mmCIF file of C-alpha atoms in Angstrom:
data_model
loop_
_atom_site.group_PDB
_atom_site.id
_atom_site.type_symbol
_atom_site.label_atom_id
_atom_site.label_comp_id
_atom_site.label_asym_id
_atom_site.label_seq_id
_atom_site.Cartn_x
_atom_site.Cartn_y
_atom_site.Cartn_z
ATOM 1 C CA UNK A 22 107.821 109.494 83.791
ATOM 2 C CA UNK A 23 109.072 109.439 80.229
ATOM 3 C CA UNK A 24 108.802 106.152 78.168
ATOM 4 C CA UNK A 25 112.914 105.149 78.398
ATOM 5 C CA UNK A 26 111.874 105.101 82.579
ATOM 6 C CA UNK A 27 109.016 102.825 82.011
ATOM 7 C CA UNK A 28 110.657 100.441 79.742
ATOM 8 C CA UNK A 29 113.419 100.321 82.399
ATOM 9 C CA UNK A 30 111.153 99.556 85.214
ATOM 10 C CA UNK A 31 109.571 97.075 83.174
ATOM 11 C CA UNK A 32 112.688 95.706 82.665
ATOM 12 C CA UNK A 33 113.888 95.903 86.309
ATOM 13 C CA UNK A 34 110.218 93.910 87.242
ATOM 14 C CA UNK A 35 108.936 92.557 84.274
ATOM 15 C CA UNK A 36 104.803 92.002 84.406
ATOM 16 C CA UNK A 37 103.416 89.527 86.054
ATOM 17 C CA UNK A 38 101.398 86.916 83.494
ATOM 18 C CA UNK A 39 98.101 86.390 83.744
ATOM 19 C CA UNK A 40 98.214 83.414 85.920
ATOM 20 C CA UNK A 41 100.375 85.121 88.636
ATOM 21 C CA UNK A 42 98.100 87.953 88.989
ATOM 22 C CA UNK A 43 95.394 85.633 89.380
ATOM 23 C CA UNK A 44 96.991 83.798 92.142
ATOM 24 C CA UNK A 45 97.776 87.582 93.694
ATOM 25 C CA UNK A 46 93.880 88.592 93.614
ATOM 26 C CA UNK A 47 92.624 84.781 95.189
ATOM 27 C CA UNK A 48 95.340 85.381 98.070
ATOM 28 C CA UNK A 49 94.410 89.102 98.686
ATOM 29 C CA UNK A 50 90.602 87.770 98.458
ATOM 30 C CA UNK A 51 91.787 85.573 101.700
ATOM 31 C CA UNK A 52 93.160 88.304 103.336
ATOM 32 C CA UNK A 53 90.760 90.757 102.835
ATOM 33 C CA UNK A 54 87.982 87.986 103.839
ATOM 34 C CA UNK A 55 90.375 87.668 107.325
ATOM 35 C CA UNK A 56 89.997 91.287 108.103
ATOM 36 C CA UNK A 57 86.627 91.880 107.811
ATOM 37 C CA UNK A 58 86.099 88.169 109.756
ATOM 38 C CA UNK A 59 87.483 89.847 113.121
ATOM 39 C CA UNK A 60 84.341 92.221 112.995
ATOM 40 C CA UNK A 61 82.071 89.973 112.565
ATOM 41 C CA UNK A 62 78.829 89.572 114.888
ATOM 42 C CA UNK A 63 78.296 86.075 114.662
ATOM 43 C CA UNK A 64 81.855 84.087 115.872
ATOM 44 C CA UNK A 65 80.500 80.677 114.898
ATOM 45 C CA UNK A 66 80.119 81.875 111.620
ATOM 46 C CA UNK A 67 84.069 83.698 111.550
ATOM 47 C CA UNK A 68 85.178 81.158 112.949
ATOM 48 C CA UNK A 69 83.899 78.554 110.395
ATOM 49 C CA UNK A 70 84.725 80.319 107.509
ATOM 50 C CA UNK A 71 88.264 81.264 108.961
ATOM 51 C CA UNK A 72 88.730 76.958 108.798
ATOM 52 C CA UNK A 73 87.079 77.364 105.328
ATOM 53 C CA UNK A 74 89.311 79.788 103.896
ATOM 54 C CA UNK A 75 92.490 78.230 105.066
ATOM 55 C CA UNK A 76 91.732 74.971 103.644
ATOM 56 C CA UNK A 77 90.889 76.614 100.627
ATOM 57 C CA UNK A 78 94.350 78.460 100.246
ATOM 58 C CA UNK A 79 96.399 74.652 100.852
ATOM 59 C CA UNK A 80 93.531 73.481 98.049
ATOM 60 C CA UNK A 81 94.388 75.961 95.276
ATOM 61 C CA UNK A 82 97.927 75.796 96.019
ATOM 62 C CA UNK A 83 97.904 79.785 96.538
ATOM 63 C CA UNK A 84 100.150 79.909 99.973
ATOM 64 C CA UNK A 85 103.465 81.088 98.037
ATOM 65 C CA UNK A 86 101.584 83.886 97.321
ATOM 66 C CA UNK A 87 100.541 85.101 100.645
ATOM 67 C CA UNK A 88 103.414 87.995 102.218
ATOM 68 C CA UNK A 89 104.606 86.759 105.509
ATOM 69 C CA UNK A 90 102.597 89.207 107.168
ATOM 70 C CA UNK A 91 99.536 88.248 104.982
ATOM 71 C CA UNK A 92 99.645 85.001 106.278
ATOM 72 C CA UNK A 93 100.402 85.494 109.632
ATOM 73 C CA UNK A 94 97.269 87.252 109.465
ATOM 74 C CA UNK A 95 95.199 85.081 107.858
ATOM 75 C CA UNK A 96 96.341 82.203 110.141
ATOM 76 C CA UNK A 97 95.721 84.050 113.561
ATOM 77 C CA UNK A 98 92.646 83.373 115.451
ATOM 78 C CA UNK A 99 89.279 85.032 115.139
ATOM 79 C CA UNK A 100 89.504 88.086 117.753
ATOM 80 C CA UNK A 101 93.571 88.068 117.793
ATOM 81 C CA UNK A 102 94.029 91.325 114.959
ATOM 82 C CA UNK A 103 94.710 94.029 116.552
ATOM 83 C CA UNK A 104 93.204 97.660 114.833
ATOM 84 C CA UNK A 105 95.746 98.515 112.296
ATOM 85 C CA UNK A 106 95.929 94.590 111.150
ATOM 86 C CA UNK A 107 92.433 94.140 110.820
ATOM 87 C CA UNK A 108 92.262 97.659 108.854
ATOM 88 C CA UNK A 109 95.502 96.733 106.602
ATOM 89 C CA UNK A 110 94.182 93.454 105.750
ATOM 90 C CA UNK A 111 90.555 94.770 104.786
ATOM 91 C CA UNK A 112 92.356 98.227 102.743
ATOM 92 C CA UNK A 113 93.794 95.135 100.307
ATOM 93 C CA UNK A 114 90.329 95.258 98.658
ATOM 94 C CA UNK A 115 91.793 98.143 96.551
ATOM 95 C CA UNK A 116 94.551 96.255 95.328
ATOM 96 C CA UNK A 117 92.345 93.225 94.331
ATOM 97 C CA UNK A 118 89.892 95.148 92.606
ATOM 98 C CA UNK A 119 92.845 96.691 89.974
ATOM 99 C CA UNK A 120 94.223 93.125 89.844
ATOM 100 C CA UNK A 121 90.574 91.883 89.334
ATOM 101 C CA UNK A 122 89.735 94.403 86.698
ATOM 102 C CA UNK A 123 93.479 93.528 85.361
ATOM 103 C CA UNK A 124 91.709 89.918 84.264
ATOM 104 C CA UNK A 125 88.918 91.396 82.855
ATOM 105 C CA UNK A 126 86.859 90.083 85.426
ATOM 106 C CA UNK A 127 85.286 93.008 87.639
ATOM 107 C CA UNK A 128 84.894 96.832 87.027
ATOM 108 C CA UNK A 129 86.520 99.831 88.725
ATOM 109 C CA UNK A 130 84.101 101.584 91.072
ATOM 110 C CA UNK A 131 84.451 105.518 90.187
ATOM 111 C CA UNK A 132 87.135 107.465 92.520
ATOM 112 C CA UNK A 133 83.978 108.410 94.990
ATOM 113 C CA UNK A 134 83.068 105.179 95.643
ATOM 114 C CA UNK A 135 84.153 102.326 97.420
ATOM 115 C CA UNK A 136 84.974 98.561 96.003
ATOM 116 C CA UNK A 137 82.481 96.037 97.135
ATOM 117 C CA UNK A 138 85.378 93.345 98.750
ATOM 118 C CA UNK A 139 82.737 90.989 98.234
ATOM 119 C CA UNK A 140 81.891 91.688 94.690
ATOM 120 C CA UNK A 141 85.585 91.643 93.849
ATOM 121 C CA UNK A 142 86.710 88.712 95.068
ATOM 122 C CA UNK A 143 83.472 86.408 93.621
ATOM 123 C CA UNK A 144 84.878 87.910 90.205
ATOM 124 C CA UNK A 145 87.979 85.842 90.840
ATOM 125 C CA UNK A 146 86.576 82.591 92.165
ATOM 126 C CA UNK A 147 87.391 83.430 95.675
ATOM 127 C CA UNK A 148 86.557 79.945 97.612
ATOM 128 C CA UNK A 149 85.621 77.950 94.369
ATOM 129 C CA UNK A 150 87.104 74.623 93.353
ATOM 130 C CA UNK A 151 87.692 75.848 89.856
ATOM 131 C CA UNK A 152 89.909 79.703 90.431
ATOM 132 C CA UNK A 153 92.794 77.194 88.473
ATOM 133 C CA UNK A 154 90.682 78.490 85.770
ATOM 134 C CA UNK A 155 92.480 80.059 82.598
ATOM 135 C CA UNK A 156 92.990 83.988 83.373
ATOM 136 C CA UNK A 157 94.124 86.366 80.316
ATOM 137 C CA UNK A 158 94.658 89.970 81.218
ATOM 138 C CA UNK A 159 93.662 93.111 79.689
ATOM 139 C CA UNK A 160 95.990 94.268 76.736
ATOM 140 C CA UNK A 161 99.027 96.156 78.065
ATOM 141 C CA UNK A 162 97.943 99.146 76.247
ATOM 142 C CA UNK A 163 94.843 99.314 78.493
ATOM 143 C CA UNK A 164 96.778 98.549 81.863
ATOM 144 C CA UNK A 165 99.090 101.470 81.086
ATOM 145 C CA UNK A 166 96.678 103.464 80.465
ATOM 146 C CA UNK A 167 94.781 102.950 84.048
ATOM 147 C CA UNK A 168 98.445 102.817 85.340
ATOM 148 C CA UNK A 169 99.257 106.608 84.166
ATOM 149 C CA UNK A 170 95.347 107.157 85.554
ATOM 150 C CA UNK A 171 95.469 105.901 88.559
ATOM 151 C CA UNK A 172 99.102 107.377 89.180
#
């Protein structure tokens, strides 16, 4: 891609400010939390946290930025995600460790390893009172530059 096609798709979908792609990471944090919640040993525990999280998305006001099928996920009962939903929601991990390192907040594990889903969401104030906190994102000379990378 030449530069006149980038500054076209950036015109097309403009970038997302640093507040929206905070907002994206803390709702792919509670879907990525849902996933791995269907595989967990303890139910008591899944099932607690399940009530936890979903409070906690109504709290920081971050529904609007669930997909339909993200929430549908993140709403359905502990053991009710099938194989390919449990394994889509969990894959998100990627995608909030880019947004994550976006904001400055968490590093990019090297191509031959995996992201800690844990890790990554804690960097954004997954389940805190305070993720309203004020984000700022990378410079956009560094974000095209992992863009063209990871590309």
């Amino acid at each position: 891609m030449g530069n006149i096609e980038v500054d076209v798709i950036d015109e097309v979908f403009p970038r997302p400010d640093a507040s929206r792609v905070l907002r994206r990471a803390l709702a792919l944090s509670a879907v990525v939390c849902r996933g791995f919640m269907e595989n967990q040993q303890d139910r008591s525990y899944a099932v607690g946290l399940h009530g936890r999280v979903i409070a906690w998305i109504e709290q920081a006001g971050i529904r609007d930025e669930l997909e339909t099928d993200e929430l549908a996920m993140v709403l359905a009962s502990i053991g009710t995600l099938d194989h390919q939903q449990t394994a889509n929601a969990t894959w998100r991990s990627e995608g909030l460790a880019v947004l994550a390192w976006a904001l400055g907040k968490f590093p990019l594990p090297r191509h031959d390893d995996t992201v800690v889903p844990v890790e990554a969401a804690e960097s954004v104030g997954f389940l805190e009172d305070s993720s309203a906190e004020q984000a700022a994102l990378r410079p956009g000379s560094e974000i095209d530059v992992m863009e063209q990378h990871l590309l």
